[in-house]
Short mmCIF file of C-alpha atoms and ligand atoms in Angstrom, two decimals:
data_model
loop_
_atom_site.label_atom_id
_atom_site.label_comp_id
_atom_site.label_asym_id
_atom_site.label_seq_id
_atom_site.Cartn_x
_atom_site.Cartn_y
_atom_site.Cartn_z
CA UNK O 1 -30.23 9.82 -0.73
CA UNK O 2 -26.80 8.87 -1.19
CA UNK O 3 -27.66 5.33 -0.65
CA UNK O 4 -30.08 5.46 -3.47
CA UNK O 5 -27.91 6.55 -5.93
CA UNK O 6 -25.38 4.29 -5.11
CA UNK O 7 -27.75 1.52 -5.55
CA UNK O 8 -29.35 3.13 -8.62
CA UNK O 9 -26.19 3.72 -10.47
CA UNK O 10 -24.25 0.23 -9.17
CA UNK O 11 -24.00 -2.03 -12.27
CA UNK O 12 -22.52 1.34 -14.90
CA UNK O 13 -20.66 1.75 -11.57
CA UNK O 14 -19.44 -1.68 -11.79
CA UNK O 15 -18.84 -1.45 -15.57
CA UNK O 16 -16.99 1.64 -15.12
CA UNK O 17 -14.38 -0.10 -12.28
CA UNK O 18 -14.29 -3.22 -14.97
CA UNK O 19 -13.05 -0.98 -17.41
CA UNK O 20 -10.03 0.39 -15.60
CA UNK O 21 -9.37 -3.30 -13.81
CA UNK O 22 -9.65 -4.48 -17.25
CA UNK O 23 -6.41 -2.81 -18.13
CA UNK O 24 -3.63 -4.83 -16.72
CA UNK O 25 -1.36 -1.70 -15.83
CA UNK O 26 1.53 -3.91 -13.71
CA UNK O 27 3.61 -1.01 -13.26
CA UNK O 28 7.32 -3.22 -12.92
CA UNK O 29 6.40 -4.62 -15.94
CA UNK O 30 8.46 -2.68 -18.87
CA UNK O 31 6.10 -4.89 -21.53
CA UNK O 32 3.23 -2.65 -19.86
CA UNK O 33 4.21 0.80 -21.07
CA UNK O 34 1.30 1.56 -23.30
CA UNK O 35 -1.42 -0.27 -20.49
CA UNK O 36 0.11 2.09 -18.35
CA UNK O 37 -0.57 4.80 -20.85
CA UNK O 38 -4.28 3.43 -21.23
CA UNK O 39 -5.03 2.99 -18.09
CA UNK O 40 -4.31 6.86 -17.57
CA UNK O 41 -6.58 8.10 -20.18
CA UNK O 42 -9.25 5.81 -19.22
CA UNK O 43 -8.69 7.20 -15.47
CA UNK O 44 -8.95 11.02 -17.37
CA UNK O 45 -12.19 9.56 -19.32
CA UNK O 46 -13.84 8.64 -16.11
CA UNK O 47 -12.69 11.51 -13.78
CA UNK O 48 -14.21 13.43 -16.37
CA UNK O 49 -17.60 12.12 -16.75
CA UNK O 50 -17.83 12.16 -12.87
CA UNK O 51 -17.61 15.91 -13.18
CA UNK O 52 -14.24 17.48 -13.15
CA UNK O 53 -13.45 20.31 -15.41
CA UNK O 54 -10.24 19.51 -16.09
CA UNK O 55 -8.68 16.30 -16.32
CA UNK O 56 -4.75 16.02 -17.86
CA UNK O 57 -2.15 13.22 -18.03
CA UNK O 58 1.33 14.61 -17.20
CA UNK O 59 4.58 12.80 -17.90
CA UNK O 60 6.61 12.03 -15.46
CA UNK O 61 10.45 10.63 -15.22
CA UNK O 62 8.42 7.31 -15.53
CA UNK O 63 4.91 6.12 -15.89
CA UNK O 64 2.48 9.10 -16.57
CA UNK O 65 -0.04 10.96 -13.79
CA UNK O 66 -3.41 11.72 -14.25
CA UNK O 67 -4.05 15.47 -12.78
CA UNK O 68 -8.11 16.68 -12.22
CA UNK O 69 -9.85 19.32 -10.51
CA UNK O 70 -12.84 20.83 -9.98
CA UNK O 71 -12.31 24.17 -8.95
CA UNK O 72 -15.79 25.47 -7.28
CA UNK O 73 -14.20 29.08 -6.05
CA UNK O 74 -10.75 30.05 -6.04
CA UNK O 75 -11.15 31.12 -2.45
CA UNK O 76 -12.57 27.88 -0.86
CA UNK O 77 -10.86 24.48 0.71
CA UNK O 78 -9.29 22.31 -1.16
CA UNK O 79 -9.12 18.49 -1.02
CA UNK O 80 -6.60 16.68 -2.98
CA UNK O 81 -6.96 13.10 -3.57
CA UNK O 82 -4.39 10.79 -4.04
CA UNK O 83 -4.58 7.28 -5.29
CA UNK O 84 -2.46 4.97 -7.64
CA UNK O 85 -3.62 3.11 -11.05
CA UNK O 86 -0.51 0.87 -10.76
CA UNK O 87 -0.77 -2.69 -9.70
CA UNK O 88 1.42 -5.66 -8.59
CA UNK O 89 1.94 -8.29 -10.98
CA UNK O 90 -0.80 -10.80 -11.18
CA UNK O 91 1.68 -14.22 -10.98
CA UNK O 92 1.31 -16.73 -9.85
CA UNK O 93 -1.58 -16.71 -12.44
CA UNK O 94 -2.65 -20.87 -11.99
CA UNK O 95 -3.82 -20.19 -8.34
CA UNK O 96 -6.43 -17.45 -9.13
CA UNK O 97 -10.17 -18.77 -9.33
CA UNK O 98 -11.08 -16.52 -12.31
CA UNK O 99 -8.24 -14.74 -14.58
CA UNK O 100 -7.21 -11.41 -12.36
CA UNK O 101 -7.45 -8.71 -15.39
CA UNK O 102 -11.13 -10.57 -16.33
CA UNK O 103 -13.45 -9.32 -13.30
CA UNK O 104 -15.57 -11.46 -12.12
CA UNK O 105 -18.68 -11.37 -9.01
CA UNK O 106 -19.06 -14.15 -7.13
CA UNK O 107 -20.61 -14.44 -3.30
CA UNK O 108 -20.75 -10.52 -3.46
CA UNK O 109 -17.29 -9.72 -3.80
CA UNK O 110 -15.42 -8.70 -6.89
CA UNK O 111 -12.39 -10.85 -8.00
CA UNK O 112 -9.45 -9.04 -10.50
CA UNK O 113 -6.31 -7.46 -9.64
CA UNK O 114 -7.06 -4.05 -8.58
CA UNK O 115 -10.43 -4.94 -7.35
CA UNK O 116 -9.26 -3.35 -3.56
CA UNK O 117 -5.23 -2.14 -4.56
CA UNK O 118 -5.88 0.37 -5.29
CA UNK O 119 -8.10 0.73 -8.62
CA UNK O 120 -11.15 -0.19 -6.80
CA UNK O 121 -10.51 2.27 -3.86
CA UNK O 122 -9.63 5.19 -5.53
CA UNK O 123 -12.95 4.63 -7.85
CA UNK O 124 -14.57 4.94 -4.42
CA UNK O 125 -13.48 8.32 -4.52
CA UNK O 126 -14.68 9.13 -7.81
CA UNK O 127 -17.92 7.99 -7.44
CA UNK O 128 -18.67 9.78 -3.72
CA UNK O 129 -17.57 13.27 -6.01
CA UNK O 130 -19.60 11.97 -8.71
CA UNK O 131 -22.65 11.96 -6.23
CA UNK O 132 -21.87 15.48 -4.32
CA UNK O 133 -21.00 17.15 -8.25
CA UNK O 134 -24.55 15.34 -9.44
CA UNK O 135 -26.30 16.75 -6.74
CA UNK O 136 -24.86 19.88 -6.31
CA UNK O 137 -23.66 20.01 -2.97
CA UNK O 138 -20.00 20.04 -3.15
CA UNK O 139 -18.58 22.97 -1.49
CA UNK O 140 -14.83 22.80 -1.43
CA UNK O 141 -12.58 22.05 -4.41
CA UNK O 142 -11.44 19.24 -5.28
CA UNK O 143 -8.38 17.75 -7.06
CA UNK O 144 -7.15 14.10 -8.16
CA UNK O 145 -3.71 13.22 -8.29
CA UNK O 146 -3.57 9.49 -9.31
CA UNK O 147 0.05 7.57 -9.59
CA UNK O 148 1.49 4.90 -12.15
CA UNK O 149 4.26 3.93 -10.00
CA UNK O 150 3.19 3.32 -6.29
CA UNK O 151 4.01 -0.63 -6.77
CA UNK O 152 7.75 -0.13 -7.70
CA UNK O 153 8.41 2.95 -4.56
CA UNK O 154 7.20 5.96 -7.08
CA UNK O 155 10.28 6.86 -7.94
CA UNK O 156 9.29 9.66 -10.05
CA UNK O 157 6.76 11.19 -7.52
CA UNK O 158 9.04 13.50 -5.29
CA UNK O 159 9.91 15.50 -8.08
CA UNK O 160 6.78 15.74 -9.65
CA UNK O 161 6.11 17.21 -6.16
CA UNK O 162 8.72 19.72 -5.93
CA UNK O 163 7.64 20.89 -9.40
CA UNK O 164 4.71 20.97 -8.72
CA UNK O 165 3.75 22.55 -5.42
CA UNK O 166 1.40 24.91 -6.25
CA UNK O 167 -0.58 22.99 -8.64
CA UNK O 168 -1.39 20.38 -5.95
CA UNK O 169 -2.37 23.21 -2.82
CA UNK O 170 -4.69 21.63 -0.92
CA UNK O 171 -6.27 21.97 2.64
CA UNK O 172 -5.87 18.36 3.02
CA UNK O 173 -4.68 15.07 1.46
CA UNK O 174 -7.32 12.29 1.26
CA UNK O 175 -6.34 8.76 0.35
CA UNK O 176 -8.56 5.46 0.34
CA UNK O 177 -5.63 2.54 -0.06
CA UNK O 178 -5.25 1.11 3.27
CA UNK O 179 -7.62 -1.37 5.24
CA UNK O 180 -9.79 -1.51 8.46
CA UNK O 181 -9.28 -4.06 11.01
CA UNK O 182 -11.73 -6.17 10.19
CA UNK O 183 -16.20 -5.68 8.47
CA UNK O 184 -17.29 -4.96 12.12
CA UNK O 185 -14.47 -2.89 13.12
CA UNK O 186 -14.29 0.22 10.94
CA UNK O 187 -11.15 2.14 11.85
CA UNK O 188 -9.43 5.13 10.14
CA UNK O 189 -5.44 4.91 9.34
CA UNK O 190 -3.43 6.81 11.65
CA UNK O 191 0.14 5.44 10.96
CA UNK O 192 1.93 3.83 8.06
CA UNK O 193 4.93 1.74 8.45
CA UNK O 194 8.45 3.11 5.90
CA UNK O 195 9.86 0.73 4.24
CA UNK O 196 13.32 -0.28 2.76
CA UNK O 197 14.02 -2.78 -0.03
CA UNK O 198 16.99 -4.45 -1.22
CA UNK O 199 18.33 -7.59 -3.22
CA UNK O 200 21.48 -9.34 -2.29
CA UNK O 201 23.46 -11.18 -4.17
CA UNK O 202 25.92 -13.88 -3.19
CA UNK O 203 28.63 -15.42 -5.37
CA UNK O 204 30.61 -18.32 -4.26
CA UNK O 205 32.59 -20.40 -7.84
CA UNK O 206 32.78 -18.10 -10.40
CA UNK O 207 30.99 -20.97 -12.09
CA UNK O 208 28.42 -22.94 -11.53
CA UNK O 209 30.50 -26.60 -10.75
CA UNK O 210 29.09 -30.53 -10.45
CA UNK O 211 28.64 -31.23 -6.90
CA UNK O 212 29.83 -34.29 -7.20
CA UNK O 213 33.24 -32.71 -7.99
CA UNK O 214 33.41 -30.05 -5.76
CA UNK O 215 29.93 -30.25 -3.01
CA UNK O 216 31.83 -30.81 0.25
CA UNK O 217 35.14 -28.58 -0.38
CA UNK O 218 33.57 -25.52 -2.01
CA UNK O 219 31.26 -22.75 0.06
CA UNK O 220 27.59 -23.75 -1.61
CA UNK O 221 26.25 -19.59 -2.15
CA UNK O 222 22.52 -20.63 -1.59
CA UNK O 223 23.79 -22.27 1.93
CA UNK O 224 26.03 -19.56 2.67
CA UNK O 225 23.05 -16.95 1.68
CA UNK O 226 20.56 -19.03 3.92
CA UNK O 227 22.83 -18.78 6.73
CA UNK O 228 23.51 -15.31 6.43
CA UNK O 229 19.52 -14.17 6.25
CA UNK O 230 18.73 -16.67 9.38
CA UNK O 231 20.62 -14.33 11.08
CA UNK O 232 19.27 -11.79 11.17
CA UNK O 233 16.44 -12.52 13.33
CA UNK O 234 17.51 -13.37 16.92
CA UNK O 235 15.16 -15.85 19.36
CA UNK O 236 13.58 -12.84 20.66
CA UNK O 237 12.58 -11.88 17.26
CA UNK O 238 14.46 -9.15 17.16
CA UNK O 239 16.33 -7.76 13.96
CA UNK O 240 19.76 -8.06 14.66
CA UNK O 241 21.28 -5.12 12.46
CA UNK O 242 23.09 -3.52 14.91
CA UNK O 243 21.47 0.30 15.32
CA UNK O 244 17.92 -0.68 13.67
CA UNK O 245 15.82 -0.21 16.69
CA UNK O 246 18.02 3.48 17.56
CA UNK O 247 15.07 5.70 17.01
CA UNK O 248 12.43 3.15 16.98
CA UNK O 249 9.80 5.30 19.21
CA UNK O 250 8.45 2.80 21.70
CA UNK O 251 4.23 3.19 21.89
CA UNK O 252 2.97 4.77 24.79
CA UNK O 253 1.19 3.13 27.52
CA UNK O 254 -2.25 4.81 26.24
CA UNK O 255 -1.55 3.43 22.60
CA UNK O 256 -0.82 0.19 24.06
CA UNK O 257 -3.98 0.45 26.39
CA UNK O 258 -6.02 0.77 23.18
CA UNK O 259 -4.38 -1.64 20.69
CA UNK O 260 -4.95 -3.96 23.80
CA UNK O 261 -8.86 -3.17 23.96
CA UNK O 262 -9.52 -3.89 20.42
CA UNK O 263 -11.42 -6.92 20.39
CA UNK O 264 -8.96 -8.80 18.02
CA UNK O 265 -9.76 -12.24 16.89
CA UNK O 266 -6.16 -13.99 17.30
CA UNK O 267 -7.48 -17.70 16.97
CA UNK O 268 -9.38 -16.21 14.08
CA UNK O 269 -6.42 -14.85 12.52
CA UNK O 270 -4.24 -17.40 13.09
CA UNK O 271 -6.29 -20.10 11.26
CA UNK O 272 -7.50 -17.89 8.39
CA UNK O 273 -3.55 -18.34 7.22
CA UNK O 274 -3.15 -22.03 8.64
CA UNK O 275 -0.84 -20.92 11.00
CA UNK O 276 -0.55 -23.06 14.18
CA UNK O 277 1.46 -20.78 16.15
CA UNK O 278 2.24 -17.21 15.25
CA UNK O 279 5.53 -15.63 15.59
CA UNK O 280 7.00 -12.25 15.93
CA UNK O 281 9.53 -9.79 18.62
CA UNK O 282 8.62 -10.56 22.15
CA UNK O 283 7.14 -8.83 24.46
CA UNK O 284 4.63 -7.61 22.07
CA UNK O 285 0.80 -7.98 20.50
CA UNK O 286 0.34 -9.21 17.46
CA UNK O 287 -1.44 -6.02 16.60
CA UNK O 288 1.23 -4.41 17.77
CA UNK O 289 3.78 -6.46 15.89
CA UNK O 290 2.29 -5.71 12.67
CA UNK O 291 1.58 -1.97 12.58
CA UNK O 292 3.50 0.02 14.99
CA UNK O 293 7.23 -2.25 15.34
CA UNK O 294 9.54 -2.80 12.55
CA UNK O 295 9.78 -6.02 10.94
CA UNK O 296 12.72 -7.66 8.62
CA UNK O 297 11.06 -10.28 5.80
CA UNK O 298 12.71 -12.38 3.09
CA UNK O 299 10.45 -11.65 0.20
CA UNK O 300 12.00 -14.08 -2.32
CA UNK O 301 14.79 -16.06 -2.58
CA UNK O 302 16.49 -18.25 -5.73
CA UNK O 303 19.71 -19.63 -7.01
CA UNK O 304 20.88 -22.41 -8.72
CA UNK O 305 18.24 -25.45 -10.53
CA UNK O 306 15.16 -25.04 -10.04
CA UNK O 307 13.96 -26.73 -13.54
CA UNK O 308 11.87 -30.02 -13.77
CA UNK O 309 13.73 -33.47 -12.26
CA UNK O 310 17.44 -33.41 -10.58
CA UNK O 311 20.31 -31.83 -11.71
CA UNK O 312 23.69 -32.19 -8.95
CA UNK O 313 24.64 -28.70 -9.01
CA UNK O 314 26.71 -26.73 -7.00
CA UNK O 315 25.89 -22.97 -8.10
CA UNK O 316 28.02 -19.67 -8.33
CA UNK O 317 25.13 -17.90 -7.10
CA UNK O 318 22.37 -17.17 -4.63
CA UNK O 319 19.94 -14.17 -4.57
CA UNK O 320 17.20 -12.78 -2.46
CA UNK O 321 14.84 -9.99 -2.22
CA UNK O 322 14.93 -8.26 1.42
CA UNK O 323 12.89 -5.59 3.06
CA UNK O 324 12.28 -3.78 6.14
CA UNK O 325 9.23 -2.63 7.32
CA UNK O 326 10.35 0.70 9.57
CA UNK O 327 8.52 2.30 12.16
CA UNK O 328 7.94 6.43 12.10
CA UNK O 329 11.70 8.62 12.97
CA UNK O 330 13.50 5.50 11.35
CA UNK O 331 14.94 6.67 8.30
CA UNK O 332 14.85 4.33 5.47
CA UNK O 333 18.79 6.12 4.46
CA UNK O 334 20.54 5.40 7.68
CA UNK O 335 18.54 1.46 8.13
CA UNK O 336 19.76 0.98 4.47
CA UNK O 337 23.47 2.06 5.11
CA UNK O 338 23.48 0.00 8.72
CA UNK O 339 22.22 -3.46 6.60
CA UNK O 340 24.90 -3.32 4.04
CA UNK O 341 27.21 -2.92 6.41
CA UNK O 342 25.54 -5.70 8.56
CA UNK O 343 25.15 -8.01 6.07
CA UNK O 344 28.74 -7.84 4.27
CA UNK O 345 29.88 -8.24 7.23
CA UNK O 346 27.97 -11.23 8.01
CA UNK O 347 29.75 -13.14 4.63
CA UNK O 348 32.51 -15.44 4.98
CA UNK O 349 35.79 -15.14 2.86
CA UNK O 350 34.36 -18.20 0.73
CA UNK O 351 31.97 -15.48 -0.93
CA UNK O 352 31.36 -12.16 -2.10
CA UNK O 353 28.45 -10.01 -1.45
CA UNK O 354 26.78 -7.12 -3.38
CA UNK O 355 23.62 -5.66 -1.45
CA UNK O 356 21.61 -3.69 -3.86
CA UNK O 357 19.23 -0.92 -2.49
CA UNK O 358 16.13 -0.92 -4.76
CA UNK O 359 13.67 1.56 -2.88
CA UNK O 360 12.86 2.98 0.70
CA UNK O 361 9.77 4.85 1.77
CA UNK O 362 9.45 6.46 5.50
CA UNK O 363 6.69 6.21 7.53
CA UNK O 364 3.72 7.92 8.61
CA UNK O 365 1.24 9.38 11.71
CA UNK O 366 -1.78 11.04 11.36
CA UNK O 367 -3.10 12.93 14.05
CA UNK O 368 -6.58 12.67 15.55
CA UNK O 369 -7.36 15.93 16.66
CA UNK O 370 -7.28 17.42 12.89
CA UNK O 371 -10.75 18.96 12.04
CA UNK O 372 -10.56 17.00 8.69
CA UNK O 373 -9.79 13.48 10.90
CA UNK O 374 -13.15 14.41 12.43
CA UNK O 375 -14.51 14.74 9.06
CA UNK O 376 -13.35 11.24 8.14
CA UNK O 377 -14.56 10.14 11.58
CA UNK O 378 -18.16 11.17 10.66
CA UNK O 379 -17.84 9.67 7.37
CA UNK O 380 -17.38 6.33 9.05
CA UNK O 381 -19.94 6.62 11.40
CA UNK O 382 -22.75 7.39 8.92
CA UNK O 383 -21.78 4.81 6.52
CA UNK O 384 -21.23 1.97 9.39
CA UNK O 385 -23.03 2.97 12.36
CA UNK O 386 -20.15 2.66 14.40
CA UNK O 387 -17.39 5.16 14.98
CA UNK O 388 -14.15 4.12 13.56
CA UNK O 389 -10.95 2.98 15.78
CA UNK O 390 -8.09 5.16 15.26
CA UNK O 391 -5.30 2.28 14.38
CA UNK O 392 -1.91 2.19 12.74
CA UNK O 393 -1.43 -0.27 9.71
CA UNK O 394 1.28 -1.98 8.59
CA UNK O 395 1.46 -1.42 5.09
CA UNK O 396 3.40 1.92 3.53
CA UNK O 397 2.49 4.09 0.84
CA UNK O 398 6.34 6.29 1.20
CA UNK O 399 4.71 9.24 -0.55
CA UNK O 400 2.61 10.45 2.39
CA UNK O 401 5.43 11.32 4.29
CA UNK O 402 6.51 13.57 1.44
CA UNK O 403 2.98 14.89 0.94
CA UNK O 404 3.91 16.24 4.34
CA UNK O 405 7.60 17.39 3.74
CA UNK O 406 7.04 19.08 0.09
CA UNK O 407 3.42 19.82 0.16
CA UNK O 408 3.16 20.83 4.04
CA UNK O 409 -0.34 18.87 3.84
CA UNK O 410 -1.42 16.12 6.44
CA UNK O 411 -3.05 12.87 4.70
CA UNK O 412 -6.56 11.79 5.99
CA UNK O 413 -6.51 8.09 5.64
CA UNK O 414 -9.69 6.89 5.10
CA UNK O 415 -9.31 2.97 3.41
CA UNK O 416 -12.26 0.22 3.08
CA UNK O 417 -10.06 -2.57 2.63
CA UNK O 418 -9.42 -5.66 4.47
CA UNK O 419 -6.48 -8.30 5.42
CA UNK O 420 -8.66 -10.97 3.88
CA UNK O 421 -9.21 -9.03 0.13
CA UNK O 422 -5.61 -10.26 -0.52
CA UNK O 423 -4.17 -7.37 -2.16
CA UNK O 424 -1.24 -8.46 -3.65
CA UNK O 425 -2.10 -12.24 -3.92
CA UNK O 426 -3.86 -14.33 -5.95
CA UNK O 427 -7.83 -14.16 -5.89
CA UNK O 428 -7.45 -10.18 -4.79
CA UNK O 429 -10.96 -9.28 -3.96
CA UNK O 430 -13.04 -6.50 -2.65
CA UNK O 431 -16.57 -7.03 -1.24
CA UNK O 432 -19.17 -4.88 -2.91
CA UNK O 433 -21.03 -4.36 0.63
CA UNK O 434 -17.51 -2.40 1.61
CA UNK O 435 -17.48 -0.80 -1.96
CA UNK O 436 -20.70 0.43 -1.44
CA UNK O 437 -20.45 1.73 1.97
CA UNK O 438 -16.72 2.79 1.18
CA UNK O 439 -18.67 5.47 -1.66
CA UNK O 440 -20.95 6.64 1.24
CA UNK O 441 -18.70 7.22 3.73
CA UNK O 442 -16.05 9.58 1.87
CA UNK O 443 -19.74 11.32 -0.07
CA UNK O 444 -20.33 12.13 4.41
CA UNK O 445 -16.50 13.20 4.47
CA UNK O 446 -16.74 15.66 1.84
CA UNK O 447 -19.65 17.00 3.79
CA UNK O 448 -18.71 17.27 7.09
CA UNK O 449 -15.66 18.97 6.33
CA UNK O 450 -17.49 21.55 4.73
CA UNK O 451 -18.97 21.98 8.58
CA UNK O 452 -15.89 21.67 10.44
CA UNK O 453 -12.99 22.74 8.28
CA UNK O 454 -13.11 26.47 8.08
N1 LIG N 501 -2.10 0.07 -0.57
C1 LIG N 501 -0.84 -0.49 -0.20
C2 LIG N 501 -0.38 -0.08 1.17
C3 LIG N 501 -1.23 -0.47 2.36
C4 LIG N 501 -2.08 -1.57 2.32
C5 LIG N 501 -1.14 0.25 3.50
C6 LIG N 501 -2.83 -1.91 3.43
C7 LIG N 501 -1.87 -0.08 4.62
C8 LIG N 501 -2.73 -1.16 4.58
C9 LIG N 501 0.19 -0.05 -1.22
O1 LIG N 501 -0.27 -0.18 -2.54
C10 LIG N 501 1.38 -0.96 -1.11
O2 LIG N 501 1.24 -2.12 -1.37
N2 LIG N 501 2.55 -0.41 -0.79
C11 LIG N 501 3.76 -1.15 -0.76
C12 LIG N 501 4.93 -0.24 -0.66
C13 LIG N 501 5.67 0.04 -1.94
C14 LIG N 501 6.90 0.85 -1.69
C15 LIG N 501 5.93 -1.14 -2.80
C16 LIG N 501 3.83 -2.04 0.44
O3 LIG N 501 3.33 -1.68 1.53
O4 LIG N 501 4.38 -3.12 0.31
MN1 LIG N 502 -2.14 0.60 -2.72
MN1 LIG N 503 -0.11 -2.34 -3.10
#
């Protein structure tokens, strides 16, 4: 039944997810404050017409909320989704295939920004309540709670939390914005990496000076910088900030025995990136590498020219973007105190060196023996004939682990994307086979936890 209506109702389906993606709500973008705003109500708009009967947008410290429930008896479950309207900038625009805010089909898979992160996920969940609301056969209550500001760290989020605990009670906490390990290998979220985030800066001249003047007998910041971030990665591949891997909790042998039975594709994997050899701390998987140990990346770096043709320049400055992915019982507060000390003291008297902490996010585990996990599991299984792997991902989403400390809720993760939809890149995709089968899956949720959540 539920595959009928899904294929009944795809293309307004499709025109309703258009409308939303349509809306280029790039939440770091201060330009984007009234997209933001739009994108909200059209969020309310749809939320409503799937068949909530209330839908509101509530300010926040920064971008606004959208808050909807349905409400079948005061006395019964509740599930609260969460799921963010936000996304990343769409740059660098010349490398997309169609224009990211214009979506477009092509080989069944829909191209835009937002398509999987997160607009088209969370839609998921609109339409499997649409179908249970249509039908009558929801039993539980249900609320939304969807963000502006997952893409910058939602700032504003804990509070709106704290002020709003009993507004957002719930049973449970179900989110669709993480991916599965691959088409054939459904598998259901049970970890999230944290995450810290800063930007250093490095000043060497207090101006920017010819280099035919000075290169040779003045510290160059962009080498200096360079130097400093090479560091701190040693040839194990180990982050070299001394007291980062402190309360790193190493996997035990039975996680390791199952990470090490999934039937991963590395060859695969490699060449989808055009990666001769990959490269990451020894002495562990690459599965392992990505989802359940910490990892230190450069995420941009600049300084100096970087206009068309030559100019001999020796610059004042260097800068780079810098994060941590952290593992769960690392805490974003300490890692972030431990780098700035690390780092300044990695600079040599021929600079200075501000470290700026932008965000931080801690991580996440789910665990498998919840009654609503087995919900989730069931989901999976009738949608893809296969029961899902229970795997950690690398990704974070920081406000699960306060869903947990100020709500007191576990999160069901329970996300349809993939490595290869390039969230985040150009040409960000989702495949409408996964769409489709994402709708059914979380429709089976809703129902099975009416069964085994009592
Ligand atoms: N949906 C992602 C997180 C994700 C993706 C988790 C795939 C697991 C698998 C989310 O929108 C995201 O991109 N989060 C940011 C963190 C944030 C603090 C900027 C991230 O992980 O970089
Ligand atoms: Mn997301
Ligand atoms: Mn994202």
């Amino acid at each position: 039944m539920i595959r009928t209506y899904i294929a009944d109702n795809e293309p307004r389906f499709l025109e309703e997810l258009f409308s939303l993606i349509r809306i280029p709500s790039v939440s770091s973008d201060s330009n984007r404050k009234s997209d933001m705003l739009r994108c909200a109500e059209r969020w309310k708009e749809l939320l409503l017409s799937a068949g909530v009967d209330r839908a509101e947008i509530m300010p926040s410290a920064g971008h606004p909320l959208v808050y909807a429930e349905k409400i079948i008896d005061p006395q019964a479950k509740t599930v609260l989704i969460y799921g963010h309207y936000d996304v990343m900038p769409a740059e660098p625009l010349e490398l997309w295939k169609s224009a990211p805010f214009e979506p477009e089909v092509r080989d069944g898979h829909i191209f835009a920004r937002g398509a999987d992160d997160d607009k088209g996920q969370s839609f998921i969940q609109a339409k499997a309540f649409e179908f249970l609301v249509r039908h009558n056969l929801l039993r539980h209550n249900v609320k939304f709670i969807l963000e502006g500001e997952e893409e910058i760290g939602s700032p504003s989020l804990e509070s709106f939390l704290e002020a709003n605990k009993s507004l957002l009670q719930s049973d449970i906490i179900l989110v669709s914005d993480t991916s599965m390990l691959s088409k054939d290998l459904p598998s259901l979220t049970t970890g999230l990496r944290g995450i810290a985030y800063w930007e250093v800066e490095v000043t060497g001249p207090n101006h920017d000076l010819h280099s035919g003047h000075f290169g040779g007998a003045v510290a160059n910041p962009i080498i200096v910088l360079s130097e400093m971030l090479a560091k701190m990665i040693d040839e194990r591949g180990r982050v070299t900030i001394p007291g980062f891997y402190d309360d790193v909790e190493e996997l035990s042998p039975e996680e390791r025995a199952m990470i090490a039975s999934i039937p991963f594709d590395e060859d695969a994997y490699r060449k989808a990136l055009d990666v001769e050899e990959l490269r990451g701390e020894e002495g562990y998987s690459t599965i392992e590498r990505n989802s359940c140990r910490p990892a230190f990346d450069v995420c941009g770096i600049w300084g100096g020219y970087t206009g068309e043709g030559a100019k001999t320049v020796l610059p004042s400055k260097a800068f780079a973007k810098v994060s941590t992915r952290l593992v769960p019982h690392q805490d974003y507060n300490k890692i972030a105190q431990q780098f700035c000390d690390y780092f300044q003291s990695l600079a040599p008297k021929s600079v200075k060196v501000e470290v700026r902490f932008l965000h931080g996010g801690h991580g996440y585990v789910c665990p498998i023996d919840l009654p609503a996990y087995r919900a989730a599991e069931r989901g999976f299984e009738k949608a893809f004939g296969r029961r899902p792997l229970a795997v950690r991902r690398g990704g974070s989403i920081p406000i699960i682990a306060d869903f947990e400390r100020v709500l007191g809720q576990k999160t069901i993760l329970m996300g349809f994307g993939l490595e290869s939809n390039a969230i985040h890149s150009p040409n960000e995709n989702m495949p409408l086979d996964l769409f489709r089968k994402g709708i059914e899956a979380v429709a089976e949720f809703h129902i099975a936890f009416d069964e085994l959540v009592k």
